[in-house]
Coordinates of C-alpha atoms and ligand atoms in Angstrom, one line a residue:
M1397 CA 2.5 -9.6 -8.7
K1398 CA -1.1 -10.6 -9.4
D1399 CA -0.8 -12.5 -12.5
R1400 CA 1.8 -14.5 -10.8
I1401 CA -1.0 -16.1 -8.6
I1402 CA -3.1 -18.8 -10.8
T1403 CA -6.2 -19.9 -9.2
A1404 CA -6.6 -23.0 -10.0
L1405 CA -10.7 -24.0 -10.8
D1406 CA -11.0 -26.9 -9.2
V1407 CA -14.9 -27.2 -8.5
D1408 CA -17.8 -29.5 -9.7
N1409 CA -19.8 -27.2 -10.5
I1410 CA -20.3 -24.0 -13.2
V1411 CA -22.6 -21.9 -10.7
E1412 CA -19.7 -22.2 -8.5
A1413 CA -17.1 -21.9 -11.0
K1414 CA -18.9 -18.6 -12.6
A1415 CA -19.3 -17.6 -8.6
L1416 CA -15.5 -17.7 -7.5
V1417 CA -14.3 -16.2 -11.1
D1418 CA -16.9 -13.0 -10.4
K1419 CA -14.8 -12.9 -6.2
L1420 CA -11.6 -13.0 -7.4
A1421 CA -12.1 -9.6 -9.7
E1422 CA -8.6 -9.0 -8.3
A1423 CA -7.7 -12.1 -9.8
V1424 CA -6.0 -12.4 -13.1
F1425 CA -5.0 -16.1 -13.7
F1426 CA -7.3 -18.6 -13.8
K1427 CA -6.0 -22.7 -14.0
V1428 CA -9.0 -25.0 -15.6
G1429 CA -7.9 -28.7 -15.0
L1430 CA -9.8 -31.8 -16.9
Q1431 CA -12.6 -32.2 -14.0
A1432 CA -13.9 -28.0 -15.2
F1433 CA -13.0 -28.7 -18.7
L1434 CA -14.8 -32.1 -19.6
G1435 CA -17.9 -30.7 -17.1
F1436 CA -18.2 -27.4 -18.7
G1437 CA -15.5 -26.8 -20.0
N1438 CA -16.3 -24.4 -22.6
E1439 CA -19.1 -21.8 -20.8
L1440 CA -16.4 -21.8 -18.0
I1441 CA -13.3 -20.8 -20.9
T1442 CA -15.9 -18.5 -22.0
H1443 CA -16.4 -16.4 -19.1
L1444 CA -12.9 -15.7 -18.1
K1445 CA -12.9 -14.7 -21.9
S1446 CA -15.7 -11.9 -21.3
K1447 CA -13.7 -11.1 -17.6
N1448 CA -10.4 -10.6 -19.9
K1449 CA -8.5 -13.4 -17.3
K1450 CA -5.9 -15.4 -18.4
L1451 CA -6.3 -18.8 -19.1
F1452 CA -4.0 -21.5 -18.0
L1453 CA -5.9 -24.8 -19.6
D1454 CA -3.9 -27.8 -17.5
L1455 CA -5.0 -30.8 -19.6
K1456 CA -1.9 -32.5 -19.6
F1457 CA -1.0 -33.9 -23.0
K1458 CA 0.5 -37.5 -23.2
D1459 CA 0.4 -39.4 -26.4
I1460 CA 1.1 -39.8 -29.4
P1461 CA 3.1 -37.2 -31.4
N1462 CA 1.0 -36.8 -34.0
T1463 CA -2.4 -36.7 -31.3
V1464 CA -0.2 -34.8 -29.3
Y1465 CA 0.3 -32.1 -32.4
G1466 CA -3.5 -32.0 -32.8
A1467 CA -5.0 -32.0 -29.3
V1468 CA -2.7 -29.0 -28.9
K1469 CA -4.0 -27.2 -32.4
S1470 CA -7.2 -27.5 -31.3
S1471 CA -6.5 -26.0 -28.2
L1472 CA -5.6 -22.7 -29.9
K1473 CA -9.3 -21.8 -30.2
Y1474 CA -9.7 -22.0 -25.9
T1475 CA -6.1 -18.8 -26.0
P1476 CA -4.8 -20.7 -23.9
E1477 CA -2.0 -19.2 -22.0
F1478 CA -0.2 -21.7 -20.5
L1479 CA -0.8 -25.6 -21.9
T1480 CA 0.4 -28.5 -20.5
I1481 CA 1.7 -31.9 -21.8
H1482 CA 4.0 -34.4 -19.9
L1483 CA 7.5 -34.5 -20.5
S1484 CA 7.5 -38.1 -20.3
G1485 CA 6.0 -38.1 -24.0
G1486 CA 9.5 -38.1 -25.1
A1487 CA 11.8 -36.2 -27.7
A1488 CA 9.1 -36.3 -30.3
M1489 CA 6.2 -35.6 -28.9
I1490 CA 7.4 -33.0 -27.2
K1491 CA 8.9 -31.5 -30.5
Q1492 CA 5.6 -32.1 -31.9
A1493 CA 3.5 -30.0 -29.7
V1494 CA 5.7 -26.7 -29.9
A1495 CA 5.5 -27.3 -33.8
A1496 CA 1.7 -26.7 -33.0
A1497 CA 2.0 -23.6 -31.2
A1498 CA 4.9 -22.3 -33.4
D1499 CA 3.9 -18.5 -33.5
V1500 CA 1.2 -18.8 -31.6
P1501 CA 1.7 -14.9 -29.8
G1502 CA 1.1 -15.6 -25.7
L1503 CA 1.1 -19.3 -25.5
S1504 CA 3.3 -20.9 -23.3
I1505 CA 3.7 -25.2 -23.5
L1506 CA 4.7 -25.5 -20.3
G1507 CA 5.5 -29.4 -19.3
V1508 CA 5.0 -31.3 -16.4
T1509 CA 8.0 -32.9 -14.2
V1510 CA 7.1 -35.3 -12.0
L1511 CA 3.3 -35.4 -10.5
T1512 CA 4.3 -34.0 -6.9
S1513 CA 1.6 -36.6 -5.7
L1514 CA 4.4 -39.6 -6.6
S1515 CA 7.2 -40.5 -4.4
A1516 CA 10.7 -42.2 -4.8
A1517 CA 8.6 -45.9 -4.6
D1518 CA 5.7 -44.7 -7.0
L1519 CA 8.6 -44.0 -9.6
K1520 CA 10.6 -47.4 -9.0
D1521 CA 7.2 -49.0 -9.7
I1522 CA 6.6 -47.8 -13.0
G1523 CA 10.3 -48.7 -14.4
V1524 CA 11.7 -45.0 -12.7
A1525 CA 14.9 -45.5 -10.7
L1526 CA 15.9 -41.9 -10.2
A1527 CA 14.8 -40.1 -7.7
P1528 CA 12.4 -37.5 -8.2
E1529 CA 14.5 -34.8 -8.0
D1530 CA 17.3 -36.3 -10.5
A1531 CA 14.0 -37.7 -12.9
V1532 CA 13.3 -34.0 -12.6
L1533 CA 16.7 -32.7 -14.0
K1534 CA 16.5 -35.3 -16.4
L1535 CA 12.7 -34.5 -17.7
C1536 CA 13.8 -30.5 -18.1
E1537 CA 16.5 -31.2 -20.0
L1538 CA 14.8 -33.1 -22.7
G1539 CA 12.3 -30.4 -22.8
L1540 CA 15.0 -27.7 -23.2
N1541 CA 16.7 -29.5 -26.0
N1542 CA 13.5 -30.0 -27.6
G1543 CA 11.9 -26.5 -28.0
L1544 CA 10.8 -25.6 -24.7
N1545 CA 11.8 -23.6 -21.0
S1546 CA 8.4 -23.5 -18.7
F1547 CA 8.0 -26.7 -16.3
V1548 CA 5.7 -27.3 -13.7
C1549 CA 7.5 -28.8 -10.6
S1550 CA 7.0 -29.2 -6.7
P1551 CA 8.7 -26.1 -5.0
L1552 CA 11.4 -28.7 -3.6
E1553 CA 12.6 -28.7 -7.6
I1554 CA 12.5 -25.5 -7.8
A1555 CA 16.0 -24.3 -6.5
P1556 CA 17.7 -27.1 -8.7
I1557 CA 16.5 -26.5 -11.9
K1558 CA 17.3 -23.0 -11.6
K1559 CA 20.6 -23.8 -10.2
R1560 CA 21.1 -26.5 -13.2
F1561 CA 19.5 -24.6 -16.1
G1562 CA 19.8 -20.8 -15.2
R1563 CA 17.4 -18.3 -14.3
D1564 CA 15.5 -17.5 -17.4
V1565 CA 14.0 -21.0 -17.1
V1566 CA 10.1 -19.8 -16.1
L1567 CA 8.4 -22.6 -13.6
V1568 CA 5.2 -22.5 -12.5
T1569 CA 4.2 -23.9 -9.2
P1570 CA 1.9 -26.3 -7.6
G1571 CA 2.1 -27.1 -3.8
I1572 CA 1.4 -23.7 -2.7
R1573 CA 0.2 -23.8 1.5
P1574 CA -0.3 -20.3 3.2
E1575 CA 0.7 -21.0 7.2
W1576 CA -3.1 -20.2 7.5
A1577 CA -4.6 -22.7 5.5
A1578 CA -4.8 -26.4 5.4
K1579 CA -3.0 -29.2 3.8
G1580 CA -5.3 -31.1 2.2
D1581 CA -3.3 -34.1 0.0
Q1582 CA -0.1 -32.3 -0.8
Q1583 CA 2.3 -33.3 1.2
R1584 CA 5.5 -30.9 0.8
V1585 CA 4.2 -27.4 0.4
F1586 CA 5.8 -23.8 0.3
T1587 CA 4.1 -21.2 1.6
P1588 CA 3.9 -18.6 -1.0
K1589 CA 6.5 -16.5 0.0
M1590 CA 9.0 -19.4 0.5
A1591 CA 8.3 -20.3 -3.0
V1592 CA 8.8 -16.9 -4.5
E1593 CA 12.2 -16.6 -2.3
A1594 CA 12.6 -20.0 -3.8
G1595 CA 13.0 -18.5 -7.6
S1596 CA 9.5 -19.9 -8.3
D1597 CA 7.4 -17.3 -11.5
Y1598 CA 3.7 -18.7 -10.9
L1599 CA 2.1 -20.2 -8.1
V1600 CA -1.2 -22.7 -9.0
I1601 CA -2.8 -21.9 -6.0
G1602 CA -6.4 -23.7 -5.4
R1603 CA -8.7 -24.7 -2.1
P1604 CA -6.4 -22.5 0.5
I1605 CA -8.6 -19.5 -1.9
T1606 CA -11.6 -21.2 -3.4
R1607 CA -12.1 -23.2 -0.3
S1608 CA -11.4 -20.4 1.9
E1609 CA -14.6 -18.4 3.4
S1610 CA -13.5 -15.5 1.8
P1611 CA -11.7 -16.3 -1.6
H1612 CA -11.5 -12.4 -2.4
D1613 CA -9.6 -11.9 1.2
A1614 CA -7.3 -14.8 0.8
F1615 CA -6.3 -14.2 -2.6
I1616 CA -5.6 -10.7 -1.2
K1617 CA -3.4 -12.3 1.9
I1618 CA -1.2 -14.3 -0.7
L1619 CA -0.6 -11.7 -3.0
D1620 CA 0.1 -9.6 0.2
E1621 CA 2.5 -11.8 1.4
I1622 CA 4.4 -12.2 -2.2
S1623 CA 4.9 -8.5 -2.4
C1624 CA 6.0 -7.2 1.1
P1625 CA 9.0 -9.1 1.7
V1626 CA 10.1 -6.0 3.8
R1627 CA 7.5 -6.9 5.9
T1628 CA 8.5 -10.1 7.8
G1629 CA 11.8 -8.7 8.4
R1630 CA 14.3 -10.3 6.8
R1631 CA 15.5 -7.8 3.6
Ligands
LIG113 O1 -5.8 -26.8 -4.3 P1 -4.6 -27.3 -4.6 O2 -4.3 -25.8 -4.1 O3 -4.0 -28.4 -3.6 O4 -4.5 -27.3 -5.6 C1 -3.4 -27.6 -6.7 C2 -3.3 -27.8 -8.0 O5 -2.5 -27.6 -8.9 C3 -4.0 -28.8 -8.6 O6 -5.0 -28.2 -9.7 C4 -3.2 -29.9 -8.6 O7 -4.1 -31.0 -9.9 C5 -2.6 -29.6 -9.3 N1 -1.3 -29.6 -9.5 C6 -0.6 -30.6 -8.4 N2 0.5 -31.5 -8.2 C7 1.1 -31.3 -9.5 C8 0.5 -30.7 -10.5 C9 -0.6 -29.9 -11.1 O8 -1.3 -30.3 -6.8 N3 1.8 -31.9 -9.3

């Protein structure tokens, strides 16, 4: 269960980022996004690797196919376990990302569906007439048809995706808030337990852990919540 919780290291300095990794001794998987990568990526990733942590490099590539092929190739030196591309980059771009990562053991390319920050109205503004759930399903289908089977989506879309495409599709979900944590800017949230029960394979959790008074205790509390369904009396 431990490696199903991915802690998002969205902080603005290397001292804080390293301190978090050190405090989270039990955590296995960390997400390095644009803020940390552009600020101090090399040093942070070296630190993570020295502690045998898994790396989710969340740079969400979207560009012409040739450029994304090159970006994925360049990312390989960081030996990430997960790497993200935007599915809206289209079939040829997805194929090139997959080709660049072919034969790299232990690496999964994740397709980002629709950002959880986008509402139906926002989608309309960028020319997408579909409802968010339908847009997500369409993008997953595009990913599956072009060599992907792992996707980033909101917890709300876990059930529809698994229903349509089967249990083998791997889903990684942000938008997770334990009952005891502040929602922050996340609107449509699931608790860790709800997300796992809905079929999420990996939970991406940032502030409820990193901004907690004790990141270690917060992590353990979440781990406990997803590891011990019996305690709720539902099973
Ligand atoms: O702090 P919080 O738990 O909200 O962090 C969630 C993480 O997941 C952030 O790194 C955010 O960029 C990322 N994310 C998200 N929604 C998406 C895709 C990624 O919140 N649709």
